Coordinates of C-alpha atoms in Angstrom, one line a residue:
X1 CA 24.7 -11.6 -11.6
X2 CA 25.5 -8.9 -13.9
X3 CA 24.9 -8.8 -17.5
X4 CA 27.8 -9.7 -19.9
X5 CA 28.0 -10.9 -23.6
X6 CA 30.1 -13.9 -24.5
X7 CA 32.1 -11.9 -26.3
X8 CA 33.7 -10.0 -22.9
X9 CA 34.7 -13.1 -21.7
X10 CA 36.5 -14.8 -24.4
X11 CA 39.7 -16.3 -24.0
X12 CA 40.3 -15.3 -28.0
X13 CA 38.2 -13.7 -30.4
X14 CA 36.3 -15.9 -32.5
X15 CA 36.5 -15.6 -36.5
X16 CA 34.4 -14.1 -39.0
X17 CA 32.7 -17.3 -39.5
X18 CA 30.6 -16.6 -36.5
X19 CA 29.8 -12.8 -37.0
X20 CA 26.6 -11.7 -37.7
X21 CA 26.2 -10.0 -41.0
X22 CA 24.1 -7.2 -39.9
X23 CA 25.1 -6.2 -36.7
X24 CA 29.0 -7.7 -37.1
X25 CA 28.6 -9.3 -33.3
X26 CA 29.0 -13.0 -32.9
X27 CA 25.5 -14.6 -33.4
X28 CA 25.7 -16.4 -30.0
X29 CA 26.3 -13.7 -27.7
X30 CA 24.4 -13.4 -24.8
X31 CA 23.7 -15.1 -21.6
X32 CA 21.7 -17.4 -21.2
X33 CA 23.4 -19.1 -24.3
X34 CA 20.0 -20.7 -24.7
X35 CA 18.3 -17.3 -26.0
X36 CA 20.5 -16.8 -28.6
X37 CA 20.6 -19.3 -32.2
X38 CA 22.6 -19.4 -35.3
X39 CA 20.4 -18.6 -38.1
X40 CA 20.5 -18.4 -41.9
X41 CA 18.3 -18.2 -44.7
X42 CA 18.6 -20.7 -47.9
X43 CA 21.2 -18.9 -49.0
X44 CA 23.2 -19.3 -46.5
X45 CA 23.0 -15.4 -44.9
X46 CA 24.1 -15.6 -41.6
X47 CA 22.5 -13.9 -38.9
X48 CA 21.6 -13.6 -35.1
X49 CA 18.5 -14.1 -33.9
X50 CA 17.6 -10.7 -32.5
X51 CA 18.1 -9.5 -36.2
X52 CA 16.0 -11.5 -37.9
X53 CA 13.6 -11.1 -35.5
X54 CA 14.0 -7.0 -36.2
X55 CA 14.3 -7.8 -40.0
X56 CA 11.1 -9.6 -40.3
X57 CA 9.4 -7.1 -38.3
X58 CA 10.1 -5.0 -40.9
X59 CA 9.9 -6.9 -44.3
X60 CA 9.4 -10.3 -44.7
X61 CA 12.9 -11.2 -46.8
X62 CA 16.7 -11.6 -46.4
X63 CA 18.3 -8.6 -45.4
X64 CA 21.2 -9.4 -48.0
X65 CA 19.8 -11.6 -51.0
X66 CA 15.8 -10.3 -50.7
X67 CA 14.2 -14.0 -50.7
X68 CA 11.1 -14.0 -49.5
X69 CA 11.2 -15.3 -45.7
X70 CA 8.0 -15.4 -43.9
X71 CA 8.7 -16.1 -40.2
X72 CA 11.5 -17.5 -38.3
X73 CA 10.6 -20.5 -38.8
X74 CA 12.0 -21.0 -42.5
X75 CA 15.4 -20.2 -41.6
X76 CA 17.9 -22.8 -41.2
X77 CA 19.8 -23.3 -38.0
X78 CA 23.2 -23.8 -38.2
X79 CA 23.9 -26.6 -35.4
X80 CA 27.5 -27.4 -36.4
X81 CA 28.4 -23.8 -36.1
X82 CA 26.2 -23.0 -32.8
X83 CA 28.3 -26.4 -31.3
X84 CA 31.5 -25.3 -32.3
X85 CA 30.8 -21.9 -30.6
X86 CA 29.7 -23.7 -27.6
X87 CA 33.3 -25.3 -27.5
X88 CA 35.3 -22.3 -27.4
X89 CA 37.0 -21.0 -24.0
X90 CA 36.1 -18.2 -21.7
X91 CA 37.0 -16.7 -18.3
X92 CA 34.6 -17.7 -15.5
X93 CA 32.4 -14.3 -15.3
X94 CA 33.7 -14.2 -11.4
X95 CA 36.5 -13.3 -12.7
X96 CA 35.8 -9.6 -12.8
X97 CA 34.1 -7.1 -10.6
X98 CA 30.3 -6.6 -10.2
X99 CA 30.8 -3.1 -12.0
X100 CA 32.1 -1.3 -15.0
X101 CA 34.6 1.6 -16.0
X102 CA 32.9 4.3 -17.5
X103 CA 33.7 2.9 -20.8
X104 CA 31.5 -0.2 -20.2
X105 CA 34.5 -2.3 -19.6
X106 CA 34.4 -5.0 -17.5
X107 CA 37.5 -5.1 -14.5
X108 CA 39.2 -7.8 -13.8
X109 CA 39.3 -9.0 -9.8
X110 CA 42.9 -10.0 -8.4
X111 CA 39.9 -12.0 -6.1
X112 CA 37.9 -13.1 -8.7
X113 CA 37.4 -16.7 -9.8
X114 CA 40.3 -18.1 -12.0
X115 CA 38.6 -20.6 -14.1
X116 CA 38.8 -20.9 -17.6
X117 CA 35.3 -23.3 -18.5
X118 CA 33.6 -23.8 -22.2
X119 CA 30.7 -21.4 -23.3
X120 CA 28.7 -24.7 -22.9
X121 CA 29.8 -25.2 -19.0
X122 CA 29.0 -21.2 -18.3
X123 CA 25.7 -22.1 -16.3
X124 CA 26.8 -25.3 -14.4
X125 CA 29.9 -23.7 -13.2
X126 CA 28.5 -20.5 -12.2
X127 CA 25.8 -22.6 -10.1
X128 CA 28.6 -24.1 -8.0
X129 CA 30.8 -21.5 -8.2
X130 CA 32.1 -20.0 -4.7
X131 CA 33.2 -16.3 -6.2
X132 CA 29.5 -15.2 -7.3
X133 CA 28.4 -12.0 -6.0
X134 CA 25.4 -12.4 -3.1
X135 CA 23.8 -10.1 -1.1
X136 CA 23.7 -10.0 3.2
X137 CA 20.8 -12.4 4.2
X138 CA 19.7 -9.2 6.5
X139 CA 19.6 -7.3 3.8
X140 CA 16.5 -4.9 4.7
X141 CA 19.2 -3.0 6.6
X142 CA 22.4 -4.4 5.2
X143 CA 23.3 -3.8 1.7
X144 CA 26.8 -5.1 0.9
X145 CA 27.1 -7.4 -1.6
X146 CA 30.1 -10.0 -1.5
X147 CA 31.8 -13.0 -2.8
X148 CA 30.4 -16.2 -1.8
X149 CA 33.2 -17.5 -0.5
X150 CA 33.4 -14.4 2.0
X151 CA 30.0 -14.7 3.5
X152 CA 31.0 -16.4 6.8
X153 CA 33.6 -13.2 7.1
X154 CA 30.9 -10.8 6.6
X155 CA 28.2 -12.3 8.6
X156 CA 31.1 -12.2 11.5
X157 CA 31.3 -8.1 11.3
X158 CA 28.1 -7.7 9.8
X159 CA 26.3 -5.3 12.5
X160 CA 22.7 -6.1 11.5
X161 CA 23.2 -9.8 12.0
X162 CA 21.0 -11.6 14.8
X163 CA 22.3 -12.5 18.0
X164 CA 20.9 -14.3 20.8
X165 CA 21.0 -12.7 24.4
X166 CA 23.3 -14.5 26.4
X167 CA 20.7 -13.6 29.1
X168 CA 17.3 -14.1 28.0
X169 CA 18.1 -16.0 24.8
X170 CA 15.9 -13.2 22.5
X171 CA 17.1 -12.4 19.1
X172 CA 18.9 -8.8 18.8
X173 CA 20.6 -7.0 16.0
X174 CA 24.0 -6.8 17.0
X175 CA 24.1 -3.2 17.1
X176 CA 21.6 -2.5 19.2
X177 CA 22.9 -5.2 21.4
X178 CA 24.1 -3.1 24.2
X179 CA 21.0 -1.0 24.2
X180 CA 18.7 -4.1 24.7
X181 CA 20.9 -5.2 27.9
X182 CA 20.8 -1.7 29.0
X183 CA 17.0 -0.8 28.5
X184 CA 15.0 -4.3 27.2
X185 CA 16.4 -7.3 28.7
X186 CA 13.9 -8.7 31.7
X187 CA 16.6 -11.8 32.4
X188 CA 20.2 -9.8 33.2
X189 CA 20.2 -8.7 36.4
X190 CA 19.7 -5.2 38.4
X191 CA 20.6 -4.1 42.2
X192 CA 17.2 -2.9 43.9
X193 CA 18.1 0.9 44.9
X194 CA 16.3 0.2 48.1
X195 CA 17.0 -3.3 49.7
X196 CA 20.0 -3.8 47.1
X197 CA 19.0 -7.3 46.3
X198 CA 19.1 -8.7 43.0
X199 CA 16.7 -9.1 39.7
X200 CA 16.2 -9.5 36.3
X201 CA 14.6 -6.5 35.0
X202 CA 10.9 -7.6 35.1
X203 CA 10.8 -8.9 38.0
X204 CA 12.7 -5.9 39.5
X205 CA 9.7 -3.4 38.5
X206 CA 7.1 -5.9 40.2
X207 CA 9.5 -6.4 43.0
X208 CA 9.5 -2.2 43.8
X209 CA 5.8 -1.9 43.0
X210 CA 4.6 -4.5 45.1
X211 CA 6.9 -6.6 47.3
X212 CA 9.9 -4.4 48.7
X213 CA 9.7 -3.7 52.0
X214 CA 11.8 -0.6 52.0
X215 CA 10.1 1.3 49.7
X216 CA 8.5 4.3 51.3
X217 CA 4.5 3.9 50.0
X218 CA 1.4 6.1 50.7
X219 CA -1.3 4.9 53.0
X220 CA -3.5 2.6 51.8
X221 CA -6.1 5.0 53.3
X222 CA -4.8 8.2 51.9
X223 CA -7.9 8.9 49.9
X224 CA -10.1 8.9 52.9
X225 CA -7.6 12.0 54.3
X226 CA -4.1 9.9 55.9
X227 CA -1.4 11.5 54.5
X228 CA 1.5 9.6 55.8
X229 CA 4.0 8.3 53.7
X230 CA 5.7 5.4 55.6
X231 CA 8.2 1.8 54.8
X232 CA 6.0 -0.9 53.4
X233 CA 7.5 -3.3 56.3
X234 CA 5.9 -0.7 58.5
X235 CA 2.9 -0.5 57.3
X236 CA 0.6 -3.1 59.5
X237 CA 1.6 -1.0 62.5
X238 CA 0.9 2.4 61.2
X239 CA -2.8 0.6 60.4
X240 CA -3.1 0.0 64.0
X241 CA -3.3 3.8 65.1
X242 CA -6.3 6.2 65.3
X243 CA -8.4 2.9 66.2
X244 CA -7.4 1.2 63.2
X245 CA -8.2 4.0 60.9
X246 CA -11.8 3.9 61.1
X247 CA -12.3 7.7 60.8
X248 CA -10.4 7.5 57.3
X249 CA -12.4 4.2 56.5
X250 CA -15.6 5.9 56.9
X251 CA -14.2 9.2 54.5
X252 CA -13.4 6.9 51.8
X253 CA -16.7 5.1 52.2
X254 CA -18.9 8.2 52.0
X255 CA -16.5 9.7 48.9
X256 CA -16.7 6.7 46.9
X257 CA -20.6 6.8 47.5
X258 CA -20.6 10.4 46.4
X259 CA -19.0 9.3 43.4
X260 CA -20.8 6.4 42.6
X261 CA -24.3 8.7 43.0
X262 CA -22.5 11.5 40.3
X263 CA -21.7 8.4 38.1
X264 CA -25.0 7.4 38.1
X265 CA -26.3 10.9 37.4
X266 CA -23.9 11.7 34.5
X267 CA -24.8 8.3 33.0
X268 CA -29.0 8.9 33.1
X269 CA -27.9 12.3 31.4
X270 CA -25.8 10.6 29.0
X271 CA -28.6 8.4 27.9
X272 CA -31.0 10.7 27.8
X273 CA -29.1 13.0 25.3
X274 CA -28.0 10.3 23.2
X275 CA -32.3 9.4 22.9
X276 CA -32.4 13.0 21.8
X277 CA -30.0 12.6 19.3
X278 CA -31.0 9.4 17.8
X279 CA -34.5 11.5 17.1
X280 CA -32.5 14.5 15.7
X281 CA -30.8 12.2 13.2
X282 CA -33.7 11.3 11.2
X283 CA -35.6 14.4 11.5
X284 CA -33.3 17.4 10.6
X285 CA -31.2 15.1 8.1
X286 CA -29.5 17.3 5.3
X287 CA -26.5 16.6 2.7
X288 CA -25.0 19.7 0.6
X289 CA -22.4 18.3 -1.1
X290 CA -21.2 18.4 -5.2
X291 CA -20.8 15.6 -7.9
X292 CA -18.3 16.4 -10.2
X293 CA -18.2 14.6 -13.4
X294 CA -14.5 14.1 -15.5
X295 CA -13.8 13.7 -18.8
X296 CA -16.9 15.1 -19.9
X297 CA -16.4 15.2 -23.5
X298 CA -15.8 11.8 -23.9
X299 CA -18.7 10.8 -21.6
X300 CA -20.8 13.3 -23.9
X301 CA -19.9 11.8 -26.9
X302 CA -20.4 8.3 -26.2
X303 CA -23.7 8.6 -23.9
X304 CA -26.7 8.6 -26.4
X305 CA -30.5 9.3 -25.7
X306 CA -31.8 7.3 -22.8
X307 CA -28.0 6.5 -21.5
X308 CA -27.5 7.3 -17.5
X309 CA -24.5 8.7 -15.7
X310 CA -24.9 7.5 -12.1
X311 CA -23.2 9.6 -9.2
X312 CA -22.0 7.1 -6.2
X313 CA -24.2 6.6 -3.4
X314 CA -24.7 9.3 -0.4
X315 CA -26.7 9.3 2.7
X316 CA -29.2 11.4 4.6
X317 CA -29.9 10.1 7.9
X318 CA -31.0 6.5 7.1
X319 CA -31.7 7.3 3.5
X320 CA -29.9 6.7 0.3
X321 CA -29.8 8.5 -2.6
X322 CA -27.9 9.0 -6.1
X323 CA -28.5 10.8 -8.7
X324 CA -29.0 9.7 -12.7
X325 CA -27.9 12.1 -15.3
X326 CA -28.8 11.5 -19.1
X327 CA -26.6 14.2 -20.8
X328 CA -28.6 14.1 -24.2
X329 CA -32.4 13.4 -22.6
X330 CA -34.2 10.9 -20.8
X331 CA -36.6 10.2 -23.8
X332 CA -37.3 11.7 -27.3
X333 CA -39.4 14.7 -25.8
X334 CA -36.5 15.7 -23.7
X335 CA -33.5 15.4 -26.7
X336 CA -30.9 17.7 -26.8
X337 CA -31.2 18.7 -22.9
X338 CA -29.8 17.3 -19.6
X339 CA -32.4 15.2 -17.8
X340 CA -31.8 14.8 -14.2
X341 CA -33.3 12.9 -11.2
X342 CA -32.9 12.1 -7.5
X343 CA -33.5 8.5 -6.7
X344 CA -34.3 7.4 -3.2
X345 CA -32.4 4.0 -2.8
X346 CA -34.6 1.4 -0.5
X347 CA -37.2 -1.4 -0.9
X348 CA -40.7 -0.6 -1.8
X349 CA -42.5 0.7 1.5
X350 CA -45.8 1.8 3.1
X351 CA -44.1 4.9 4.3
X352 CA -43.6 7.9 2.3
X353 CA -40.2 9.9 2.5
X354 CA -40.6 13.8 1.9
X355 CA -37.4 15.2 0.1
X356 CA -36.8 19.0 -0.8
X357 CA -33.9 19.1 -3.2
X358 CA -31.9 21.0 -5.6
X359 CA -29.2 21.1 -8.6
X360 CA -26.9 23.5 -9.5
X361 CA -24.7 23.0 -12.5
X362 CA -21.6 25.6 -11.7
X363 CA -20.3 27.9 -13.7
X364 CA -16.4 28.0 -12.4
X365 CA -15.9 31.4 -14.7
X366 CA -19.0 33.2 -13.5
X367 CA -20.7 31.8 -10.2
X368 CA -23.5 34.3 -11.0
X369 CA -24.2 32.5 -14.1
X370 CA -24.7 29.0 -12.5
X371 CA -27.7 27.4 -13.4
X372 CA -30.0 25.9 -10.5
X373 CA -33.5 24.2 -9.9
X374 CA -35.1 22.9 -7.0
X375 CA -38.0 20.6 -6.2
X376 CA -40.1 18.9 -3.6
X377 CA -41.2 15.2 -3.9
X378 CA -42.9 12.6 -1.9
X379 CA -41.1 9.0 -2.4
X380 CA -42.6 6.0 -1.8
X381 CA -40.3 3.7 -3.8
X382 CA -37.2 3.6 -5.9
X383 CA -38.4 6.5 -8.2
X384 CA -36.4 9.0 -9.5
X385 CA -37.8 12.7 -9.5
X386 CA -36.1 15.6 -10.7
X387 CA -36.0 17.8 -14.0
X388 CA -36.4 16.1 -17.9
X389 CA -35.2 19.8 -19.2
X390 CA -32.6 20.6 -16.9
X391 CA -30.8 23.0 -19.4
X392 CA -30.0 22.5 -23.1
X393 CA -27.0 20.2 -23.9
X394 CA -25.5 22.9 -26.4
X395 CA -25.4 25.3 -23.5
X396 CA -23.0 23.1 -21.7
X397 CA -20.0 24.0 -22.9
X398 CA -20.1 27.3 -20.7
X399 CA -20.0 25.7 -17.9
X400 CA -16.8 22.6 -19.1
X401 CA -13.7 23.6 -16.9
X402 CA -10.6 21.3 -17.7
X403 CA -12.9 18.5 -19.2
X404 CA -15.2 18.8 -16.1
X405 CA -18.4 19.6 -15.0
X406 CA -19.7 20.1 -11.5
X407 CA -23.1 19.9 -9.5
X408 CA -23.8 21.4 -6.3
X409 CA -26.7 19.1 -4.6
X410 CA -28.8 19.9 -1.5
X411 CA -31.2 17.2 -0.4
X412 CA -33.1 17.6 2.7
X413 CA -35.2 15.0 4.0
X414 CA -38.3 17.0 5.5
X415 CA -40.0 15.5 8.5
X416 CA -43.6 14.0 7.9
X417 CA -46.0 15.4 10.2
X418 CA -47.4 13.4 13.2
X419 CA -51.2 13.9 13.7
X420 CA -52.7 13.2 17.2
X421 CA -56.8 11.8 17.1
X422 CA -59.1 11.3 19.7
X423 CA -62.8 10.1 18.7

């Protein structure tokens, strides 16, 4: 349903008694009509609800007489005037097309609804009016709009309507029906080009591959060396030749034995390679990446001493890490300095993890002036290790680009030494 005003569909214009003193529109002019009210101040100045809302949002007084009004609830509703307006005659909105002229005027449609009703009857009438505009039920592909009483005609013509195939009864889009019959329908009868009998498409493929006696096929011992091609119906006779194909059978058996031995060798090698890779993943693991922090100025201003920014987690082999950054220092002794630490995220363990790591604060204007520090630490529990005084906070402004700072991160898990002892 298109938008319209009551004033656009009135059979006769209303008197000035029904007009808002501010916008000069009818006080009940919007559909649905329940959204409008005829409201006046205690001195009788009539305005539509929209104008009252605007007026009271600016000043708590009547726009005409300046009497004080705190809220809409203090206004008087003119039920008598509303009832009079509701009884006025209008054309059914479906008399018009669903588009407007360039100047905004509604366009009368000769095929539209000719009913004349009261304003009060609009909603009830529209609910049952056969001239209302609707969309095609195949709206995903069909964008047509038409009146309700033209629906049956449209569905007969719509190329996107769904029909059932007369052969397989599968639902098919109408404009794809011919293609369905040609390429997809499994029931429509097709002739076998070899024996000339008819089968459904699905059955035809199976018939040609497995059953048709007239199809020329390879000997079943082709891989054993027999290269003859014969009709399927002649295969039993062919197999009796050459001492029942014993030579070809033996050749095929030997070939399969060799292939099996080669497969076993490959599988064994893959298992060994996989075992070596598993060892490498834990032993020689390293992470190189970067951590970018956006909206830097606001984060610097809101993170006081001992307040931390935390990076996303990242993995090095089977170990999980994260970085903690204190823009204004980890504690009072590190005040006005960056404090930055690498944390190993895992449950306490009697096993230790030896980690070599570095942090580099990137200077995008001059990479040679980037600030880097590195360290090696042995982790035995989830505690951070790093630098309490990485760089003075006031110097960081030279490293900020587009309100972002970036750290290059290099973390390497060093394999522990394995010592053998015999006593």
